[in-house]
Structures are given as C-alpha cells and as structure tokens.
JSON list of C-alpha atoms in Angstrom, two decimals:
[
{"chain": "A", "resi": 1, "resn": "PHE", "atom": "CA", "xyz": [-39.62, -11.85, -25.63]},
{"chain": "A", "resi": 2, "resn": "PRO", "atom": "CA", "xyz": [-37.54, -9.72, -28.21]},
{"chain": "A", "resi": 3, "resn": "THR", "atom": "CA", "xyz": [-33.74, -10.29, -27.89]},
{"chain": "A", "resi": 4, "resn": "ARG", "atom": "CA", "xyz": [-31.35, -7.39, -27.34]},
{"chain": "A", "resi": 5, "resn": "ARG", "atom": "CA", "xyz": [-28.87, -7.15, -30.09]},
{"chain": "A", "resi": 6, "resn": "SER", "atom": "CA", "xyz": [-25.17, -6.44, -29.09]},
{"chain": "A", "resi": 7, "resn": "SER", "atom": "CA", "xyz": [-25.46, -3.12, -31.01]},
{"chain": "A", "resi": 8, "resn": "ASP", "atom": "CA", "xyz": [-28.35, -2.11, -28.74]},
{"chain": "A", "resi": 9, "resn": "LEU", "atom": "CA", "xyz": [-26.31, -2.98, -25.62]},
{"chain": "A", "resi": 10, "resn": "TYR", "atom": "CA", "xyz": [-23.44, -0.98, -26.99]},
{"chain": "A", "resi": 11, "resn": "ALA", "atom": "CA", "xyz": [-25.78, 2.11, -27.58]},
{"chain": "A", "resi": 12, "resn": "ARG", "atom": "CA", "xyz": [-27.24, 1.88, -24.17]},
{"chain": "A", "resi": 13, "resn": "SER", "atom": "CA", "xyz": [-23.82, 1.60, -22.44]},
{"chain": "A", "resi": 14, "resn": "THR", "atom": "CA", "xyz": [-22.40, 4.74, -24.40]},
{"chain": "A", "resi": 15, "resn": "GLN", "atom": "CA", "xyz": [-25.33, 6.98, -24.55]},
{"chain": "A", "resi": 16, "resn": "MET", "atom": "CA", "xyz": [-24.66, 9.17, -21.42]},
{"chain": "A", "resi": 17, "resn": "ASN", "atom": "CA", "xyz": [-21.34, 10.15, -22.63]},
{"chain": "A", "resi": 18, "resn": "SER", "atom": "CA", "xyz": [-21.38, 13.91, -22.43]},
{"chain": "A", "resi": 19, "resn": "ARG", "atom": "CA", "xyz": [-22.17, 16.47, -19.51]},
{"chain": "A", "resi": 20, "resn": "ILE", "atom": "CA", "xyz": [-23.87, 19.89, -19.70]},
{"chain": "A", "resi": 21, "resn": "ARG", "atom": "CA", "xyz": [-24.78, 22.48, -17.21]},
{"chain": "A", "resi": 22, "resn": "VAL", "atom": "CA", "xyz": [-26.55, 25.78, -17.68]},
{"chain": "A", "resi": 23, "resn": "PHE", "atom": "CA", "xyz": [-25.42, 29.31, -16.52]},
{"chain": "A", "resi": 24, "resn": "HIS", "atom": "CA", "xyz": [-27.99, 32.12, -16.25]},
{"chain": "A", "resi": 25, "resn": "ALA", "atom": "CA", "xyz": [-25.78, 35.17, -17.41]},
{"chain": "A", "resi": 26, "resn": "SER", "atom": "CA", "xyz": [-28.54, 37.38, -18.82]},
{"chain": "A", "resi": 27, "resn": "PRO", "atom": "CA", "xyz": [-28.64, 40.31, -16.47]},
{"chain": "A", "resi": 28, "resn": "ASN", "atom": "CA", "xyz": [-32.19, 41.41, -17.00]},
{"chain": "A", "resi": 29, "resn": "ALA", "atom": "CA", "xyz": [-33.94, 38.08, -17.42]},
{"chain": "A", "resi": 30, "resn": "PRO", "atom": "CA", "xyz": [-36.04, 36.56, -14.68]},
{"chain": "A", "resi": 31, "resn": "ALA", "atom": "CA", "xyz": [-35.36, 33.07, -13.10]},
{"chain": "A", "resi": 32, "resn": "VAL", "atom": "CA", "xyz": [-36.02, 30.50, -15.82]},
{"chain": "A", "resi": 33, "resn": "ASP", "atom": "CA", "xyz": [-36.93, 26.92, -16.49]},
{"chain": "A", "resi": 34, "resn": "ILE", "atom": "CA", "xyz": [-34.95, 25.05, -19.25]},
{"chain": "A", "resi": 35, "resn": "TYR", "atom": "CA", "xyz": [-36.48, 22.37, -21.40]},
{"chain": "A", "resi": 36, "resn": "ALA", "atom": "CA", "xyz": [-34.57, 19.93, -23.77]},
{"chain": "A", "resi": 37, "resn": "ASN", "atom": "CA", "xyz": [-36.58, 18.24, -26.41]},
{"chain": "A", "resi": 38, "resn": "GLY", "atom": "CA", "xyz": [-39.59, 18.94, -24.24]},
{"chain": "A", "resi": 39, "resn": "ASN", "atom": "CA", "xyz": [-38.14, 17.55, -21.03]},
{"chain": "A", "resi": 40, "resn": "LEU", "atom": "CA", "xyz": [-37.67, 19.91, -18.10]},
{"chain": "A", "resi": 41, "resn": "ILE", "atom": "CA", "xyz": [-33.87, 19.62, -17.30]},
{"chain": "A", "resi": 42, "resn": "VAL", "atom": "CA", "xyz": [-33.24, 22.79, -14.92]},
{"chain": "A", "resi": 43, "resn": "LYS", "atom": "CA", "xyz": [-35.82, 24.51, -12.84]},
{"chain": "A", "resi": 44, "resn": "ASN", "atom": "CA", "xyz": [-35.97, 28.12, -11.46]},
{"chain": "A", "resi": 45, "resn": "LEU", "atom": "CA", "xyz": [-32.45, 29.06, -12.32]},
{"chain": "A", "resi": 46, "resn": "SER", "atom": "CA", "xyz": [-31.80, 32.60, -11.24]},
{"chain": "A", "resi": 47, "resn": "TYR", "atom": "CA", "xyz": [-29.28, 35.27, -12.67]},
{"chain": "A", "resi": 48, "resn": "LYS", "atom": "CA", "xyz": [-25.73, 34.37, -11.68]},
{"chain": "A", "resi": 49, "resn": "GLU", "atom": "CA", "xyz": [-26.56, 30.63, -10.91]},
{"chain": "A", "resi": 50, "resn": "LEU", "atom": "CA", "xyz": [-25.11, 27.63, -12.53]},
{"chain": "A", "resi": 51, "resn": "SER", "atom": "CA", "xyz": [-26.85, 24.30, -12.59]},
{"chain": "A", "resi": 52, "resn": "GLN", "atom": "CA", "xyz": [-25.27, 20.94, -11.67]},
{"chain": "A", "resi": 53, "resn": "TYR", "atom": "CA", "xyz": [-23.84, 19.05, -14.59]},
{"chain": "A", "resi": 54, "resn": "LEU", "atom": "CA", "xyz": [-26.38, 16.75, -16.28]},
{"chain": "A", "resi": 55, "resn": "SER", "atom": "CA", "xyz": [-25.18, 13.51, -18.14]},
{"chain": "A", "resi": 56, "resn": "VAL", "atom": "CA", "xyz": [-26.79, 13.45, -21.59]},
{"chain": "A", "resi": 57, "resn": "PRO", "atom": "CA", "xyz": [-26.39, 11.57, -24.78]},
{"chain": "A", "resi": 58, "resn": "ASP", "atom": "CA", "xyz": [-24.63, 13.28, -27.68]},
{"chain": "A", "resi": 59, "resn": "GLY", "atom": "CA", "xyz": [-26.84, 14.65, -30.30]},
{"chain": "A", "resi": 60, "resn": "ASN", "atom": "CA", "xyz": [-29.04, 17.39, -31.40]},
{"chain": "A", "resi": 61, "resn": "TYR", "atom": "CA", "xyz": [-31.32, 19.21, -28.87]},
{"chain": "A", "resi": 62, "resn": "ASN", "atom": "CA", "xyz": [-34.14, 21.65, -29.06]},
{"chain": "A", "resi": 63, "resn": "ILE", "atom": "CA", "xyz": [-33.64, 24.00, -26.01]},
{"chain": "A", "resi": 64, "resn": "LYS", "atom": "CA", "xyz": [-36.57, 26.23, -24.76]},
{"chain": "A", "resi": 65, "resn": "VAL", "atom": "CA", "xyz": [-36.03, 28.65, -21.99]},
{"chain": "A", "resi": 66, "resn": "TYR", "atom": "CA", "xyz": [-39.19, 29.98, -20.12]},
{"chain": "A", "resi": 67, "resn": "PRO", "atom": "CA", "xyz": [-39.71, 32.29, -17.26]},
{"chain": "A", "resi": 68, "resn": "SER", "atom": "CA", "xyz": [-39.86, 30.09, -14.23]},
{"chain": "A", "resi": 69, "resn": "GLY", "atom": "CA", "xyz": [-43.19, 28.29, -13.81]},
{"chain": "A", "resi": 70, "resn": "LYS", "atom": "CA", "xyz": [-44.46, 29.19, -17.32]},
{"chain": "A", "resi": 71, "resn": "MET", "atom": "CA", "xyz": [-44.63, 27.24, -20.67]},
{"chain": "A", "resi": 72, "resn": "THR", "atom": "CA", "xyz": [-45.75, 29.89, -23.05]},
{"chain": "A", "resi": 73, "resn": "ASN", "atom": "CA", "xyz": [-43.76, 32.41, -25.09]},
{"chain": "A", "resi": 74, "resn": "PRO", "atom": "CA", "xyz": [-40.24, 31.01, -24.53]},
{"chain": "A", "resi": 75, "resn": "VAL", "atom": "CA", "xyz": [-37.45, 33.71, -24.19]},
{"chain": "A", "resi": 76, "resn": "ILE", "atom": "CA", "xyz": [-35.08, 31.34, -26.13]},
{"chain": "A", "resi": 77, "resn": "ASN", "atom": "CA", "xyz": [-36.11, 28.51, -28.58]},
{"chain": "A", "resi": 78, "resn": "THR", "atom": "CA", "xyz": [-33.13, 27.11, -30.44]},
{"chain": "A", "resi": 79, "resn": "ASN", "atom": "CA", "xyz": [-31.27, 24.06, -31.40]},
{"chain": "A", "resi": 80, "resn": "ILE", "atom": "CA", "xyz": [-27.77, 22.97, -30.19]},
{"chain": "A", "resi": 81, "resn": "TYR", "atom": "CA", "xyz": [-25.56, 20.02, -30.88]},
{"chain": "A", "resi": 82, "resn": "ILE", "atom": "CA", "xyz": [-23.76, 18.16, -28.02]},
{"chain": "A", "resi": 83, "resn": "PRO", "atom": "CA", "xyz": [-20.86, 16.27, -29.38]},
{"chain": "A", "resi": 84, "resn": "GLN", "atom": "CA", "xyz": [-19.63, 12.90, -28.00]},
{"chain": "A", "resi": 85, "resn": "ASN", "atom": "CA", "xyz": [-17.58, 13.02, -24.63]},
{"chain": "A", "resi": 86, "resn": "ALA", "atom": "CA", "xyz": [-18.07, 16.72, -24.28]},
{"chain": "A", "resi": 87, "resn": "VAL", "atom": "CA", "xyz": [-18.29, 18.84, -21.18]},
{"chain": "A", "resi": 88, "resn": "ILE", "atom": "CA", "xyz": [-20.07, 22.04, -21.93]},
{"chain": "A", "resi": 89, "resn": "THR", "atom": "CA", "xyz": [-21.50, 25.09, -20.07]},
{"chain": "A", "resi": 90, "resn": "VAL", "atom": "CA", "xyz": [-24.43, 26.53, -21.95]},
{"chain": "A", "resi": 91, "resn": "ALA", "atom": "CA", "xyz": [-24.72, 30.14, -20.96]},
{"chain": "A", "resi": 92, "resn": "ALA", "atom": "CA", "xyz": [-27.87, 32.25, -21.41]},
{"chain": "A", "resi": 93, "resn": "ILE", "atom": "CA", "xyz": [-26.47, 35.62, -22.55]},
{"chain": "A", "resi": 94, "resn": "GLY", "atom": "CA", "xyz": [-27.53, 39.05, -23.62]},
{"chain": "A", "resi": 95, "resn": "THR", "atom": "CA", "xyz": [-30.43, 41.17, -22.55]},
{"chain": "A", "resi": 96, "resn": "LEU", "atom": "CA", "xyz": [-34.16, 40.75, -23.11]},
{"chain": "A", "resi": 97, "resn": "PRO", "atom": "CA", "xyz": [-35.59, 40.47, -25.63]},
{"chain": "A", "resi": 98, "resn": "ASN", "atom": "CA", "xyz": [-32.32, 39.51, -27.49]},
{"chain": "A", "resi": 99, "resn": "ILE", "atom": "CA", "xyz": [-30.97, 36.65, -25.40]},
{"chain": "A", "resi": 100, "resn": "SER", "atom": "CA", "xyz": [-29.40, 33.57, -26.81]},
{"chain": "A", "resi": 101, "resn": "LEU", "atom": "CA", "xyz": [-27.50, 30.35, -25.77]},
{"chain": "A", "resi": 102, "resn": "PHE", "atom": "CA", "xyz": [-23.61, 30.46, -25.86]},
{"chain": "A", "resi": 103, "resn": "PRO", "atom": "CA", "xyz": [-21.94, 26.99, -25.56]},
{"chain": "A", "resi": 104, "resn": "ILE", "atom": "CA", "xyz": [-18.71, 27.16, -23.59]},
{"chain": "A", "resi": 105, "resn": "PRO", "atom": "CA", "xyz": [-16.39, 24.03, -23.81]},
{"chain": "A", "resi": 106, "resn": "ASP", "atom": "CA", "xyz": [-15.18, 23.03, -20.26]},
{"chain": "A", "resi": 107, "resn": "PRO", "atom": "CA", "xyz": [-12.16, 20.77, -19.36]},
{"chain": "A", "resi": 108, "resn": "ILE", "atom": "CA", "xyz": [-12.80, 17.02, -19.98]},
{"chain": "A", "resi": 109, "resn": "ALA", "atom": "CA", "xyz": [-10.23, 15.91, -17.52]},
{"chain": "A", "resi": 110, "resn": "ALA", "atom": "CA", "xyz": [-8.36, 17.23, -14.66]},
{"chain": "A", "resi": 111, "resn": "GLN", "atom": "CA", "xyz": [-4.69, 18.41, -14.84]},
{"chain": "A", "resi": 112, "resn": "ASP", "atom": "CA", "xyz": [-1.79, 17.55, -12.81]},
{"chain": "A", "resi": 113, "resn": "CYS", "atom": "CA", "xyz": [0.97, 20.14, -13.74]},
{"chain": "A", "resi": 114, "resn": "GLY", "atom": "CA", "xyz": [1.07, 21.36, -10.15]},
{"chain": "A", "resi": 115, "resn": "ASN", "atom": "CA", "xyz": [-0.17, 24.81, -11.18]},
{"chain": "A", "resi": 116, "resn": "ALA", "atom": "CA", "xyz": [-3.50, 26.46, -11.08]},
{"chain": "A", "resi": 117, "resn": "CYS", "atom": "CA", "xyz": [-4.89, 27.26, -14.59]},
{"chain": "A", "resi": 118, "resn": "VAL", "atom": "CA", "xyz": [-7.35, 30.11, -15.09]},
{"chain": "A", "resi": 119, "resn": "ARG", "atom": "CA", "xyz": [-9.23, 31.58, -18.17]},
{"chain": "A", "resi": 120, "resn": "PHE", "atom": "CA", "xyz": [-11.47, 34.65, -18.59]},
{"chain": "A", "resi": 121, "resn": "ILE", "atom": "CA", "xyz": [-14.88, 34.67, -20.48]},
{"chain": "A", "resi": 122, "resn": "HIS", "atom": "CA", "xyz": [-16.45, 38.02, -21.29]},
{"chain": "A", "resi": 123, "resn": "LEU", "atom": "CA", "xyz": [-20.22, 37.85, -21.00]},
{"chain": "A", "resi": 124, "resn": "SER", "atom": "CA", "xyz": [-21.15, 41.46, -20.25]},
{"chain": "A", "resi": 125, "resn": "PRO", "atom": "CA", "xyz": [-23.12, 42.54, -23.31]},
{"chain": "A", "resi": 126, "resn": "ASN", "atom": "CA", "xyz": [-22.43, 46.26, -23.08]},
{"chain": "A", "resi": 127, "resn": "ALA", "atom": "CA", "xyz": [-18.84, 46.18, -21.77]},
{"chain": "A", "resi": 128, "resn": "PRO", "atom": "CA", "xyz": [-16.01, 46.91, -24.20]},
{"chain": "A", "resi": 129, "resn": "ALA", "atom": "CA", "xyz": [-12.89, 44.83, -24.84]},
{"chain": "A", "resi": 130, "resn": "VAL", "atom": "CA", "xyz": [-10.89, 44.46, -21.67]},
{"chain": "A", "resi": 131, "resn": "ASP", "atom": "CA", "xyz": [-7.29, 43.57, -20.49]},
{"chain": "A", "resi": 132, "resn": "ILE", "atom": "CA", "xyz": [-6.91, 41.41, -17.38]},
{"chain": "A", "resi": 133, "resn": "LYS", "atom": "CA", "xyz": [-3.87, 42.08, -15.16]},
{"chain": "A", "resi": 134, "resn": "LEU", "atom": "CA", "xyz": [-2.49, 40.87, -11.99]},
{"chain": "A", "resi": 135, "resn": "SER", "atom": "CA", "xyz": [-2.35, 43.56, -9.07]},
{"chain": "A", "resi": 136, "resn": "ASN", "atom": "CA", "xyz": [1.47, 43.99, -9.97]},
{"chain": "A", "resi": 137, "resn": "GLY", "atom": "CA", "xyz": [0.43, 45.03, -13.46]},
{"chain": "A", "resi": 138, "resn": "THR", "atom": "CA", "xyz": [1.38, 41.75, -15.23]},
{"chain": "A", "resi": 139, "resn": "ARG", "atom": "CA", "xyz": [-1.01, 41.42, -18.16]},
{"chain": "A", "resi": 140, "resn": "VAL", "atom": "CA", "xyz": [-2.66, 38.00, -18.17]},
{"chain": "A", "resi": 141, "resn": "PHE", "atom": "CA", "xyz": [-5.24, 38.34, -21.01]},
{"chain": "A", "resi": 142, "resn": "ASN", "atom": "CA", "xyz": [-5.24, 40.95, -23.74]},
{"chain": "A", "resi": 143, "resn": "ASN", "atom": "CA", "xyz": [-8.03, 42.65, -25.61]},
{"chain": "A", "resi": 144, "resn": "VAL", "atom": "CA", "xyz": [-10.79, 40.24, -24.71]},
{"chain": "A", "resi": 145, "resn": "SER", "atom": "CA", "xyz": [-14.18, 41.09, -26.32]},
{"chain": "A", "resi": 146, "resn": "TYR", "atom": "CA", "xyz": [-17.73, 40.24, -25.58]},
{"chain": "A", "resi": 147, "resn": "LYS", "atom": "CA", "xyz": [-18.35, 36.41, -26.06]},
{"chain": "A", "resi": 148, "resn": "GLU", "atom": "CA", "xyz": [-14.59, 35.68, -26.24]},
{"chain": "A", "resi": 149, "resn": "ILE", "atom": "CA", "xyz": [-13.14, 32.88, -24.46]},
{"chain": "A", "resi": 150, "resn": "THR", "atom": "CA", "xyz": [-9.38, 32.93, -23.71]},
{"chain": "A", "resi": 151, "resn": "ASN", "atom": "CA", "xyz": [-7.01, 30.10, -23.36]},
{"chain": "A", "resi": 152, "resn": "TYR", "atom": "CA", "xyz": [-5.96, 28.94, -19.92]},
{"chain": "A", "resi": 153, "resn": "ALA", "atom": "CA", "xyz": [-3.10, 30.65, -18.28]},
{"chain": "A", "resi": 154, "resn": "CYS", "atom": "CA", "xyz": [-1.32, 28.41, -15.67]},
{"chain": "A", "resi": 155, "resn": "VAL", "atom": "CA", "xyz": [0.27, 30.13, -12.62]},
{"chain": "A", "resi": 156, "resn": "PRO", "atom": "CA", "xyz": [1.63, 28.95, -9.32]},
{"chain": "A", "resi": 157, "resn": "ALA", "atom": "CA", "xyz": [-0.98, 28.21, -6.79]},
{"chain": "A", "resi": 158, "resn": "GLY", "atom": "CA", "xyz": [-1.64, 31.14, -4.40]},
{"chain": "A", "resi": 159, "resn": "THR", "atom": "CA", "xyz": [-3.85, 34.00, -3.80]},
{"chain": "A", "resi": 160, "resn": "TYR", "atom": "CA", "xyz": [-4.29, 36.58, -6.67]},
{"chain": "A", "resi": 161, "resn": "THR", "atom": "CA", "xyz": [-6.13, 39.87, -7.38]},
{"chain": "A", "resi": 162, "resn": "PHE", "atom": "CA", "xyz": [-7.21, 40.35, -10.99]},
{"chain": "A", "resi": 163, "resn": "ASN", "atom": "CA", "xyz": [-7.77, 43.77, -12.40]},
{"chain": "A", "resi": 164, "resn": "VAL", "atom": "CA", "xyz": [-10.10, 44.18, -15.43]},
{"chain": "A", "resi": 165, "resn": "GLY", "atom": "CA", "xyz": [-9.54, 47.36, -17.38]},
{"chain": "A", "resi": 166, "resn": "LEU", "atom": "CA", "xyz": [-10.30, 48.97, -20.79]},
{"chain": "A", "resi": 167, "resn": "ALA", "atom": "CA", "xyz": [-8.17, 47.26, -23.42]},
{"chain": "A", "resi": 168, "resn": "GLY", "atom": "CA", "xyz": [-4.98, 49.15, -24.07]},
{"chain": "A", "resi": 169, "resn": "THR", "atom": "CA", "xyz": [-5.35, 51.42, -21.14]},
{"chain": "A", "resi": 170, "resn": "ASP", "atom": "CA", "xyz": [-4.48, 51.66, -17.41]},
{"chain": "A", "resi": 171, "resn": "SER", "atom": "CA", "xyz": [-8.17, 52.30, -16.51]},
{"chain": "A", "resi": 172, "resn": "ILE", "atom": "CA", "xyz": [-9.61, 49.64, -14.19]},
{"chain": "A", "resi": 173, "resn": "VAL", "atom": "CA", "xyz": [-13.29, 48.97, -14.28]},
{"chain": "A", "resi": 174, "resn": "LEU", "atom": "CA", "xyz": [-13.52, 45.89, -12.05]},
{"chain": "A", "resi": 175, "resn": "THR", "atom": "CA", "xyz": [-11.21, 44.33, -9.40]},
{"chain": "A", "resi": 176, "resn": "VAL", "atom": "CA", "xyz": [-11.51, 40.75, -8.46]},
{"chain": "A", "resi": 177, "resn": "PRO", "atom": "CA", "xyz": [-9.71, 40.58, -5.14]},
{"chain": "A", "resi": 178, "resn": "ASN", "atom": "CA", "xyz": [-8.01, 37.70, -3.21]},
{"chain": "A", "resi": 179, "resn": "ILE", "atom": "CA", "xyz": [-8.91, 34.79, -5.39]},
{"chain": "A", "resi": 180, "resn": "LYS", "atom": "CA", "xyz": [-7.35, 31.68, -3.93]},
{"chain": "A", "resi": 181, "resn": "LEU", "atom": "CA", "xyz": [-6.17, 29.46, -6.77]},
{"chain": "A", "resi": 182, "resn": "GLU", "atom": "CA", "xyz": [-5.31, 25.88, -5.77]},
{"chain": "A", "resi": 183, "resn": "PRO", "atom": "CA", "xyz": [-2.89, 23.44, -7.63]},
{"chain": "A", "resi": 184, "resn": "ASN", "atom": "CA", "xyz": [-4.30, 21.14, -10.36]},
{"chain": "A", "resi": 185, "resn": "ILE", "atom": "CA", "xyz": [-7.56, 23.02, -10.70]},
{"chain": "A", "resi": 186, "resn": "TYR", "atom": "CA", "xyz": [-8.88, 24.90, -13.68]},
{"chain": "A", "resi": 187, "resn": "TYR", "atom": "CA", "xyz": [-10.86, 28.06, -12.97]},
{"chain": "A", "resi": 188, "resn": "THR", "atom": "CA", "xyz": [-13.01, 30.26, -15.16]},
{"chain": "A", "resi": 189, "resn": "ILE", "atom": "CA", "xyz": [-13.55, 33.86, -14.38]},
{"chain": "A", "resi": 190, "resn": "TYR", "atom": "CA", "xyz": [-16.75, 35.17, -15.97]},
{"chain": "A", "resi": 191, "resn": "ALA", "atom": "CA", "xyz": [-17.48, 38.79, -16.41]},
{"chain": "A", "resi": 192, "resn": "ILE", "atom": "CA", "xyz": [-21.23, 39.42, -16.30]},
{"chain": "A", "resi": 193, "resn": "GLY", "atom": "CA", "xyz": [-23.73, 42.20, -15.71]},
{"chain": "A", "resi": 194, "resn": "LEU", "atom": "CA", "xyz": [-23.83, 45.78, -17.20]},
{"chain": "A", "resi": 195, "resn": "VAL", "atom": "CA", "xyz": [-21.57, 48.80, -17.28]},
{"chain": "A", "resi": 196, "resn": "GLY", "atom": "CA", "xyz": [-23.30, 51.79, -15.90]},
{"chain": "A", "resi": 197, "resn": "LYS", "atom": "CA", "xyz": [-26.58, 49.92, -15.32]},
{"chain": "A", "resi": 198, "resn": "SER", "atom": "CA", "xyz": [-28.12, 47.40, -12.89]},
{"chain": "A", "resi": 199, "resn": "PRO", "atom": "CA", "xyz": [-27.18, 44.61, -12.29]},
{"chain": "A", "resi": 200, "resn": "ALA", "atom": "CA", "xyz": [-23.71, 46.10, -12.18]},
{"chain": "A", "resi": 201, "resn": "LEU", "atom": "CA", "xyz": [-20.72, 44.52, -13.85]},
{"chain": "A", "resi": 202, "resn": "GLU", "atom": "CA", "xyz": [-19.10, 41.91, -11.70]},
{"chain": "A", "resi": 203, "resn": "ALA", "atom": "CA", "xyz": [-16.93, 38.79, -11.92]},
{"chain": "A", "resi": 204, "resn": "ILE", "atom": "CA", "xyz": [-17.72, 35.26, -10.97]},
{"chain": "A", "resi": 205, "resn": "VAL", "atom": "CA", "xyz": [-14.92, 32.64, -10.28]},
{"chain": "A", "resi": 206, "resn": "VAL", "atom": "CA", "xyz": [-15.94, 29.09, -10.94]},
{"chain": "A", "resi": 207, "resn": "PRO", "atom": "CA", "xyz": [-13.63, 26.14, -10.18]},
{"chain": "A", "resi": 208, "resn": "GLU", "atom": "CA", "xyz": [-13.93, 23.41, -12.93]},
{"chain": "A", "resi": 209, "resn": "LEU", "atom": "CA", "xyz": [-12.61, 19.91, -12.69]},
{"chain": "A", "resi": 210, "resn": "ARG", "atom": "CA", "xyz": [-10.25, 18.98, -9.89]}
]
C-alpha cells in the first residue's frame, strides 16, 4: 500500500479552511442552482435567500449558475478565487441578462466590544447613492453607491430604525424599522430590489458571526 507523506496529511488537515455562502440578490432572476467546478453546491436558491455556509478549500473556482433544475445556458459562468481562511458571501447581483457574482468579505471572528456592529451594502442595481440615518437624523453612512460596502459602525445594543435616503438630501426612500441589535454581533443591512419597479426596493438585515 502507498504510504501517506506528512505533506499529504498537512494538506488534508488544512484544505477546508474557508467558508462561503451564496446570496440571491438579482431581482428579476428565477430560483437558481449553483455549481462549483462542476459540482452542485446550492440547489433551488430563490431571490432574497442566503444559503448556509459551506466549508471549502482555498483556490480558484469556476462557478456556473443555472435556472433551478436546468444545466444548459448558465446565467452566470465565471471564475472566482477563495483565499485561505476567508469567510465570503458571494452575491448574485444585477438584472437579467446582465447578472454577475459579487464577493463580499464577512467577519472571520466574533467581536466582544459589548456593542453591536452594523454595515450597509448597496445591491439595488437601479438605485442612486444613498445616505443611511437613524430615526433621530444621525447619519450613519454617507453617499453609498451601488456595490459599495461600508465599514462597520459599532453602536450600543438596542432597537433602531434606519432611514435610507437619497445622498445629500432629506428624502427618505426606504425605512428599516425596529431592528433589534444585540451586543457582540455583526449585522449587515442589504439594500436589494428595484426603485419604481417590481420587486420593490427593500432591506434585509442579516446577523453575522456571534
């Protein structure tokens, strides 16, 4: 029998060192199946849904996205690189026929500052740049454009209402009410959907690592 070299054992023990999940954020795309290097990794993912995290080796991946149940004419066929020890949300964004994958780095470890930390990611393909303010008018994020990922803002735990408005104005286009933010948790607010069209602009709040 062939013997296993120590380098082989090291490779086996370290191969599943990153985690990815898929977020369906393309407002006019059907439910999809996602294949990585020819292997089905996510099945029947609908708009607004996030998959569970999958443990994967770092490296290069060919990603094909098909309408659910089909394996011809992928709506996305692209290559992505997953770094070592990364946690990544791969979002399908844009509108058919021009949709693409957008990698979003997620926290790799929980935080323990006692506050809640929140960020905003603009994934509405036809929405202009926006400001995000608290209900008392305090600006949390400024002039966030499509595909922009803000840094985290850490605030005391509590219940908050966020108003999303046209950048540089007092106009409110979306209200995200009564969001309970718990201590020591990261949150991402995703703006998805379409302005003036269906499905409408909305926000999804996703808790990250505890």
